[in-house]
PDB file of C-alpha atoms in Angstrom:
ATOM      1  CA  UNK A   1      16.101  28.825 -15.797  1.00  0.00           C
ATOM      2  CA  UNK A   2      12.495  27.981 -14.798  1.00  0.00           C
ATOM      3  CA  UNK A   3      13.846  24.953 -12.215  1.00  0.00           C
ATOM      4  CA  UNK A   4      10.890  22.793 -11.492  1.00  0.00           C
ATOM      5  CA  UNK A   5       6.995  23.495 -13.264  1.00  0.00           C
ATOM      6  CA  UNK A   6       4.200  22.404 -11.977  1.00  0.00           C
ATOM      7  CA  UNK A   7       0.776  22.383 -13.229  1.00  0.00           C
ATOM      8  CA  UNK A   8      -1.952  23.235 -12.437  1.00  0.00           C
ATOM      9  CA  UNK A   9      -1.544  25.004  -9.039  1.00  0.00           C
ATOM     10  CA  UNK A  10      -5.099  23.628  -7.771  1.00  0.00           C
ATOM     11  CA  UNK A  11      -7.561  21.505  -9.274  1.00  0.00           C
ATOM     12  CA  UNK A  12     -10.918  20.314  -7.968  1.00  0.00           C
ATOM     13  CA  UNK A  13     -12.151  16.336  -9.427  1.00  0.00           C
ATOM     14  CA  UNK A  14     -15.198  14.582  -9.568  1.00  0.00           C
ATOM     15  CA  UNK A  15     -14.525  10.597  -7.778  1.00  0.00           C
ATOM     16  CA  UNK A  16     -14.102   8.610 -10.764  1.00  0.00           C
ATOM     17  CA  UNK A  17     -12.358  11.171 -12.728  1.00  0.00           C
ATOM     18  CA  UNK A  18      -9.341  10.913 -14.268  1.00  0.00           C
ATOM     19  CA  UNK A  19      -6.605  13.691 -14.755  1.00  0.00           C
ATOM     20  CA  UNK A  20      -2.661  14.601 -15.207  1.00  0.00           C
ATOM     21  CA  UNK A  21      -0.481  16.791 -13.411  1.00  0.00           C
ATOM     22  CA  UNK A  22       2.690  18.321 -15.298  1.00  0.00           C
ATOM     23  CA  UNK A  23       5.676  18.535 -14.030  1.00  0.00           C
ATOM     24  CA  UNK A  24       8.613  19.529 -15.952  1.00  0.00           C
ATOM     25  CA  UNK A  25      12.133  20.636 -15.424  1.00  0.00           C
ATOM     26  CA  UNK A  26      14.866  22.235 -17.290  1.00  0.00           C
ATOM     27  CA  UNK A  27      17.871  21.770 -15.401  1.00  0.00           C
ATOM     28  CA  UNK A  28      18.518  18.100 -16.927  1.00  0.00           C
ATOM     29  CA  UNK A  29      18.274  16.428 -13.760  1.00  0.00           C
ATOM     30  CA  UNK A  30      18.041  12.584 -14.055  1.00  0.00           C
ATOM     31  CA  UNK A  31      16.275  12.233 -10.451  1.00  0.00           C
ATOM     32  CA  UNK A  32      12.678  12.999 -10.707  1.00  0.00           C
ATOM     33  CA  UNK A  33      10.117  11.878  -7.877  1.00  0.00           C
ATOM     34  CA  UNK A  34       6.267  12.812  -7.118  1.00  0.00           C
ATOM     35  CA  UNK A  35       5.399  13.160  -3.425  1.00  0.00           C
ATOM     36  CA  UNK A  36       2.149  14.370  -1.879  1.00  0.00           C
ATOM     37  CA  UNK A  37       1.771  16.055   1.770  1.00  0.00           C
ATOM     38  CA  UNK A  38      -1.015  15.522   3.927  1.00  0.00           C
ATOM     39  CA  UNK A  39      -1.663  17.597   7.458  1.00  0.00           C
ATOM     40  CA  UNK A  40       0.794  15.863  10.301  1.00  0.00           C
ATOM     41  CA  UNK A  41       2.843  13.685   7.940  1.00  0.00           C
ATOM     42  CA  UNK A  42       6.180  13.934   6.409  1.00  0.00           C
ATOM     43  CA  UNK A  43       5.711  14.270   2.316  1.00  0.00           C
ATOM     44  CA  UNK A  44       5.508  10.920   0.801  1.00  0.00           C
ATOM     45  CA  UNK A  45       6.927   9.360  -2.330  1.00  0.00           C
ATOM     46  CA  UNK A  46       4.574   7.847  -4.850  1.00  0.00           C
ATOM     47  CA  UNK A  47       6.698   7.360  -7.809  1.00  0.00           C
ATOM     48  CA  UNK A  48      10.245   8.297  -8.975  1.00  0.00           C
ATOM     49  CA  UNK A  49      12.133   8.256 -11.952  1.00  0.00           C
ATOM     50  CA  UNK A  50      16.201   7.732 -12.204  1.00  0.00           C
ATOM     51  CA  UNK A  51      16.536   8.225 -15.765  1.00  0.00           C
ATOM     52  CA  UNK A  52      14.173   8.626 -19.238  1.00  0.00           C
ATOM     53  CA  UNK A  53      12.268   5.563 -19.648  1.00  0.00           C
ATOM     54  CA  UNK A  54      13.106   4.128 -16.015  1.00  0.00           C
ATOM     55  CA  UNK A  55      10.276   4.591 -13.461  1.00  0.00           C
ATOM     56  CA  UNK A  56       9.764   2.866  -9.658  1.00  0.00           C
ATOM     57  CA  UNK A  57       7.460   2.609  -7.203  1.00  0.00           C
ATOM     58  CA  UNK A  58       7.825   4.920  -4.105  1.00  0.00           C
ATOM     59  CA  UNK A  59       5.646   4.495  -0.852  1.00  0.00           C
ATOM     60  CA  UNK A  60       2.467   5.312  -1.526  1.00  0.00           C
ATOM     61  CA  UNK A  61       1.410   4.094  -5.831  1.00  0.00           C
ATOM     62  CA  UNK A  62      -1.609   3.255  -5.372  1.00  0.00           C
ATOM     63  CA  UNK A  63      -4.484   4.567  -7.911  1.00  0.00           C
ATOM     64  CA  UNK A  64      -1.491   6.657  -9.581  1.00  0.00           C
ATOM     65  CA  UNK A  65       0.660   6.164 -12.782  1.00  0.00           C
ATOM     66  CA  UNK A  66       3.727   7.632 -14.130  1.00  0.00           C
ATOM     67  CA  UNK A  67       5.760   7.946 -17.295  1.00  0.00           C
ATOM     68  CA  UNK A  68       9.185   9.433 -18.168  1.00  0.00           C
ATOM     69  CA  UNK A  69       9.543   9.328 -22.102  1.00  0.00           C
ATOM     70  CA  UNK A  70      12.147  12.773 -22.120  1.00  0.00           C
ATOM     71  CA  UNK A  71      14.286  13.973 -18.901  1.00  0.00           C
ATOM     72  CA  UNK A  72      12.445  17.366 -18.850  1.00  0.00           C
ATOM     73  CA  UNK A  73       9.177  15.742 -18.249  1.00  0.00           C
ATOM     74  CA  UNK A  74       7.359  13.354 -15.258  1.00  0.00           C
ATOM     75  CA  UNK A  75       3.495  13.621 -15.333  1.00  0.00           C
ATOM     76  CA  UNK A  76       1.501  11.958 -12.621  1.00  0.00           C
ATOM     77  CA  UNK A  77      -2.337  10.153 -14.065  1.00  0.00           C
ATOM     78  CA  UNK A  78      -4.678  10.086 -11.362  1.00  0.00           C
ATOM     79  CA  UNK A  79      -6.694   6.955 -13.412  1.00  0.00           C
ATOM     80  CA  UNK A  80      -9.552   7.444 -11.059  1.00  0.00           C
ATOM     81  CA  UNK A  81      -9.637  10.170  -8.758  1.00  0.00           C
ATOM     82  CA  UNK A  82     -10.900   8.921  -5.129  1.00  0.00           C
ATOM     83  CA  UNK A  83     -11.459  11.267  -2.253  1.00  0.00           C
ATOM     84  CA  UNK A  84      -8.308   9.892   0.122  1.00  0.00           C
ATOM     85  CA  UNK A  85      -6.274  11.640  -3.053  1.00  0.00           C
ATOM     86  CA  UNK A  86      -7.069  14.919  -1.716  1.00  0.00           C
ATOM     87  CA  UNK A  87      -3.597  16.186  -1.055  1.00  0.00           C
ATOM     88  CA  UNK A  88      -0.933  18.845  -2.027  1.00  0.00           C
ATOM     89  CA  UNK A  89       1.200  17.137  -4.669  1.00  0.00           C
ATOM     90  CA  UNK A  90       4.732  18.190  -5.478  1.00  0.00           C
ATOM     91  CA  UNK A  91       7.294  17.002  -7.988  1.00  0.00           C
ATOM     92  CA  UNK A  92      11.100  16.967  -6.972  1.00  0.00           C
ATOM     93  CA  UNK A  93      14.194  16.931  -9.201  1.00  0.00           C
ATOM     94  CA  UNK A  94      18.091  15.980  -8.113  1.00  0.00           C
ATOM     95  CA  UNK A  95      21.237  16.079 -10.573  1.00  0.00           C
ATOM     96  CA  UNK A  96      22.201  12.790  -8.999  1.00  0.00           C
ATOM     97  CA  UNK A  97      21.675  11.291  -5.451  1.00  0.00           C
ATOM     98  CA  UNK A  98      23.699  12.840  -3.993  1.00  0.00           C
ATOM     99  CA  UNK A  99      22.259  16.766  -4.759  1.00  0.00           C
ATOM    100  CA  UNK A 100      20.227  18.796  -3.271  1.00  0.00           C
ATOM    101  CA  UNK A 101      16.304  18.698  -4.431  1.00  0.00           C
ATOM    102  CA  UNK A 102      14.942  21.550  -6.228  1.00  0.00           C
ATOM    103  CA  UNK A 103      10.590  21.082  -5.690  1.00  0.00           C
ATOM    104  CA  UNK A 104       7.928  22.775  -8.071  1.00  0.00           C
ATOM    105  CA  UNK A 105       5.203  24.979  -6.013  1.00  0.00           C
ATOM    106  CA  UNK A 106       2.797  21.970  -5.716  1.00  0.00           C
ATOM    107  CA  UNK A 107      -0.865  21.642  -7.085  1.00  0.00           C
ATOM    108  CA  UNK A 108      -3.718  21.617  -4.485  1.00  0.00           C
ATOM    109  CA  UNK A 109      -5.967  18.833  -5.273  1.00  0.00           C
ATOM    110  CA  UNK A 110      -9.339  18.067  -3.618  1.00  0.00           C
ATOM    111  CA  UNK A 111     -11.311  14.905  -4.979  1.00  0.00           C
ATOM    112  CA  UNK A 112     -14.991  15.745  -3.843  1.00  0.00           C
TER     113      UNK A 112
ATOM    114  CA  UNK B   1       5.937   6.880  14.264  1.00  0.00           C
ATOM    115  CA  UNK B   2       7.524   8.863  11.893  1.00  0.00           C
ATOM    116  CA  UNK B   3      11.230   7.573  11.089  1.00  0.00           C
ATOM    117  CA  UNK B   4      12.354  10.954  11.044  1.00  0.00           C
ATOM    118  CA  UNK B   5      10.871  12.952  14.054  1.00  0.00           C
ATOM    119  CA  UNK B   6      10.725  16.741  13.876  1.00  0.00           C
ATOM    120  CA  UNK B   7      10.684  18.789  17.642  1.00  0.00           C
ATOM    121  CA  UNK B   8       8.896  20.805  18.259  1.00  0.00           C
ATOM    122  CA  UNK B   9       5.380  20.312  15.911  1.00  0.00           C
ATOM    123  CA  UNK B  10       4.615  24.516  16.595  1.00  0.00           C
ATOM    124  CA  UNK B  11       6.936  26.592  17.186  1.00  0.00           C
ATOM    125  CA  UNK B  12       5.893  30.364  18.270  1.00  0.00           C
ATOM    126  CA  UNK B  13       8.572  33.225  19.005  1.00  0.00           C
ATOM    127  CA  UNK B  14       9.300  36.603  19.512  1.00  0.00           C
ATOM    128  CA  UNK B  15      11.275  38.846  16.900  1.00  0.00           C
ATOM    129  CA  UNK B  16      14.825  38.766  17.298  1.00  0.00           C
ATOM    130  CA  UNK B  17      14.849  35.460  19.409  1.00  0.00           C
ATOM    131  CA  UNK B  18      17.420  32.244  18.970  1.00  0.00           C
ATOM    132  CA  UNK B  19      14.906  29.652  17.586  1.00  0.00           C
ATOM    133  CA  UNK B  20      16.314  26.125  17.222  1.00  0.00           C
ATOM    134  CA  UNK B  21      14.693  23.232  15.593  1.00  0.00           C
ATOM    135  CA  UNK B  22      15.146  19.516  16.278  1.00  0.00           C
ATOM    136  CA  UNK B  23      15.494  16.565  13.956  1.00  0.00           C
ATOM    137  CA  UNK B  24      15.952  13.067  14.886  1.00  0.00           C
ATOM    138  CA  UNK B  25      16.289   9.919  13.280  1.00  0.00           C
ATOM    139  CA  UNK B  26      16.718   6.147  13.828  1.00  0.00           C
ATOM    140  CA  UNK B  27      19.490   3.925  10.960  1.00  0.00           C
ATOM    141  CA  UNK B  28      22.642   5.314   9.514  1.00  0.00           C
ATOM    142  CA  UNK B  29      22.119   8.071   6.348  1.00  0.00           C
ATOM    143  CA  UNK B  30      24.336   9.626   3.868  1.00  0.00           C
ATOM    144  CA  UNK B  31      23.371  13.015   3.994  1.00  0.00           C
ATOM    145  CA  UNK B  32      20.163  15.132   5.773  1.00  0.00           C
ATOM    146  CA  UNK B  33      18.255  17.929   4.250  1.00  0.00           C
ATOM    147  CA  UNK B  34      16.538  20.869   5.443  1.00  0.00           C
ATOM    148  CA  UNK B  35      13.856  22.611   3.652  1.00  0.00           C
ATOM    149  CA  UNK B  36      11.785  25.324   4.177  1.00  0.00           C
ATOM    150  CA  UNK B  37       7.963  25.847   2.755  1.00  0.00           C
ATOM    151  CA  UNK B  38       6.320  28.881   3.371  1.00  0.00           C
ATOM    152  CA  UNK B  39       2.491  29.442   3.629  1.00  0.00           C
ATOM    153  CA  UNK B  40       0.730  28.122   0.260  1.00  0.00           C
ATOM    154  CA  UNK B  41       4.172  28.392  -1.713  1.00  0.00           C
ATOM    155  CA  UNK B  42       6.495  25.791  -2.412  1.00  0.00           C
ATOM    156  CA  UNK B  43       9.551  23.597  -1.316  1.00  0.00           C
ATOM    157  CA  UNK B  44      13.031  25.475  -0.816  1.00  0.00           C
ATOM    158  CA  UNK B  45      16.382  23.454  -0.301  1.00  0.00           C
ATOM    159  CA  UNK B  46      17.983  24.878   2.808  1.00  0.00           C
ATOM    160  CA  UNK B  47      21.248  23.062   3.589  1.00  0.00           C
ATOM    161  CA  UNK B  48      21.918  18.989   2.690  1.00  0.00           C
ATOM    162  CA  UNK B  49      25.043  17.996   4.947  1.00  0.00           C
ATOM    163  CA  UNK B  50      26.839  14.773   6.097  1.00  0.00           C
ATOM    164  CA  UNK B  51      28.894  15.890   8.913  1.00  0.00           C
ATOM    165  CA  UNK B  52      29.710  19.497  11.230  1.00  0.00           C
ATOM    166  CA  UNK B  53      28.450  22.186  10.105  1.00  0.00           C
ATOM    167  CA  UNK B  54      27.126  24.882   7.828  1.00  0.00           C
ATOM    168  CA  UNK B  55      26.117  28.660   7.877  1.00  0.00           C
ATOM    169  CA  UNK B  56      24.120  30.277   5.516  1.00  0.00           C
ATOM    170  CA  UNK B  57      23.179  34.165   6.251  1.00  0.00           C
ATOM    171  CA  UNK B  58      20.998  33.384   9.973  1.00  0.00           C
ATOM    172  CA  UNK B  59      20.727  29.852   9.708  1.00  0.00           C
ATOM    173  CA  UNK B  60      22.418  27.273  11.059  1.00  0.00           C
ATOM    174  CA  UNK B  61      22.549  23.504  10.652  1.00  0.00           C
ATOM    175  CA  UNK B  62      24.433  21.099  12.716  1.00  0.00           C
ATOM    176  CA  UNK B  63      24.349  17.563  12.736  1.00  0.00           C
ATOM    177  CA  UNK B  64      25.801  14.601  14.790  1.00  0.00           C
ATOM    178  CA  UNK B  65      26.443  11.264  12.563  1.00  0.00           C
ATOM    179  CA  UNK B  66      26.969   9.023  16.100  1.00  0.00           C
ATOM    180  CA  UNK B  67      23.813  10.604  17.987  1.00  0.00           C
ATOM    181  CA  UNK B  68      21.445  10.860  14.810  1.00  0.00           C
ATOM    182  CA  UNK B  69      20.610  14.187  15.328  1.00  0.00           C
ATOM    183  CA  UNK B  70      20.262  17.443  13.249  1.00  0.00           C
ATOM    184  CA  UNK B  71      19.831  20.752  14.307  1.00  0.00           C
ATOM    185  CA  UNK B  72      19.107  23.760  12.190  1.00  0.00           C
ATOM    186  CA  UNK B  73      18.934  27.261  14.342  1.00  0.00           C
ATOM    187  CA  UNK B  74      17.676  30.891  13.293  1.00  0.00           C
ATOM    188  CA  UNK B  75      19.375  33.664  14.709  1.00  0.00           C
ATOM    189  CA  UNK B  76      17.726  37.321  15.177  1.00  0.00           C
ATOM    190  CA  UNK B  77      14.778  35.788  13.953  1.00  0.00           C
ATOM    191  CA  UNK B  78      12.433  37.594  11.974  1.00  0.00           C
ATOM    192  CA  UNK B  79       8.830  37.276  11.073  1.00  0.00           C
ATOM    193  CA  UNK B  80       9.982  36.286   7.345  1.00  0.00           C
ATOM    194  CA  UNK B  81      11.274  33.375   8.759  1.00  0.00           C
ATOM    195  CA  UNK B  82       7.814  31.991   9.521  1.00  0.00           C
ATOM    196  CA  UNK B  83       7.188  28.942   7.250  1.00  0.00           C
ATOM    197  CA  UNK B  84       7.410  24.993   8.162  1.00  0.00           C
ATOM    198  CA  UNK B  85      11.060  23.702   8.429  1.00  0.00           C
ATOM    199  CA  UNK B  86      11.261  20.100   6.931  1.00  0.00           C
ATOM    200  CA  UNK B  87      14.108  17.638   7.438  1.00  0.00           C
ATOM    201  CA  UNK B  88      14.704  15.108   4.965  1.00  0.00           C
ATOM    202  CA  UNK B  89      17.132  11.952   5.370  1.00  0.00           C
ATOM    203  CA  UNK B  90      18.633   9.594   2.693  1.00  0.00           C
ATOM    204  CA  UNK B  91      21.195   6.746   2.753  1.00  0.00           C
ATOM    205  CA  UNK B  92      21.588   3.795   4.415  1.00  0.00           C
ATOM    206  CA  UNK B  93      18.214   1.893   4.053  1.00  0.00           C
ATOM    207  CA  UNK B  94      16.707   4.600   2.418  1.00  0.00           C
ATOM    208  CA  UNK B  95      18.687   4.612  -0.582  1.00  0.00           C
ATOM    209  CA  UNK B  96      18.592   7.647  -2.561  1.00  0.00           C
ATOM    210  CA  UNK B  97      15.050   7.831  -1.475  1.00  0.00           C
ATOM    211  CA  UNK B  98      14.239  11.006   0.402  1.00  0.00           C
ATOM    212  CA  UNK B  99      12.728  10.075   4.270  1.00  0.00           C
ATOM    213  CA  UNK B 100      10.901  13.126   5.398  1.00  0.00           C
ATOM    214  CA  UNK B 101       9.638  14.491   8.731  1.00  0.00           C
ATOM    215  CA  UNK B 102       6.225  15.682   9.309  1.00  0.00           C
ATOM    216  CA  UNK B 103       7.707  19.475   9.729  1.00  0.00           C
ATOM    217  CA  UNK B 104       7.820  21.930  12.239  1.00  0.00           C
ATOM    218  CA  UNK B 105       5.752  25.350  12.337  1.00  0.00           C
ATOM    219  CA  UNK B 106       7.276  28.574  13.301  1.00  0.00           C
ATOM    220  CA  UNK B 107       5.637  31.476  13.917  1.00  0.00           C
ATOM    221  CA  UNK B 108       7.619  34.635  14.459  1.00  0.00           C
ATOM    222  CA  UNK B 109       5.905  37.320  15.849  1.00  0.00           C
ATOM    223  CA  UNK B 110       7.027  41.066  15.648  1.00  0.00           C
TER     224      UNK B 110
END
């Protein structure tokens, strides 16, 4: 099993540009979230998924969109890249709630 | 302030020394989590308990429902073991949303 893919593992974006990061599992987890980490804070949620075709707003949503047409797959569209979206991004998957998380390897993206 | 507070931020030791790691939070949870991310790499599950204790190899996590507070200890530490230690919460208010703390950086120097 691959657990949790991620891609790409850095990426650099113009502001105004827009792009997707993949993130795909094959353990047929139904929990899927997106979280970025920034220096001194705890990792934040920005959108999770409880299901195919269910999606929710975490913490942070803002300037970000998400879709979750199979179970295996929950890309994240940046619609237009902005410089305070310079993070470390990772995508998370659970069996249920009550499961541990399983996290891809994250994608480094700076917005310049 | 962080809901879930991590203690120390930087944590520097000597190989072989007992390192423990603090993790405090403030409402009732279901479970906490603790995760371990080493330089550049990604996010490894650790241990996600309720109540007592668990073991795995070295490590150690405790935690105390009544007092909120986790513990996770390395024993005969090792300068593998350097990478930031995360705890996570969930339950109660959360949800089944994960509530993380900012991390704690441990250095072990041979």
């Amino acid at each position: 099993n691959a657990g949790v893919t991620q891609t790409p593992k850095f990426q650099v974006l113009k502001t105004g540009q827009s792009m997707t990061l993949q993130c795909a599992q094959d353990m047929n987890h139904e929990y899927m979230s997106w979280y970025r980490q920034d220096p001194g804070m705890g990792l934040r949620l920005i959108h999770y998924s409880v299901g195919a075709g269910i999606t929710d707003q975490g913490e942070v949503p803002n300037g970000y969109n998400v879709s979750r047409s199979t179970t295996e797959d929950f890309p994240l569209r940046l619609l237009s890249a902005a410089p305070s979206q310079t993070s470390v991004y990772f995508c998370a998957s659970r069996l249920d709630p009550n499961t541990e998380a399983f996290f891809g390897q994250g994608t480094r993206l700076t917005v310049v | 302030k962080n809901e879930v507070e991590q203690s120390p931020q930087n944590l520097t030791a000597q190989e072989g020394e007992f390192i423990t790691i603090n993790c405090s939070y403030s409402v009732g949870i279901s479970a906490l989590h603790w995760l371990q991310q080493h330089p550049g790499g990604g996010i490894v599950s650790l241990f996600m308990l309720s109540s007592g204790k668990k073991k795995h190899g070295r490590l150690i996590a405790t935690i105390n429902i009544q007092e909120k507070h986790s513990s996770l200890h390395i024993t005969a530490s090792h300068p593998r073991d350097s990478a930031v230690y995360i705890c996570a919460v969930r339950g109660g208010v959360y949800g089944n949303k994960l509530v993380f703390g900012a991390g704690t950086i441990l250095r072990v120097k041979s």
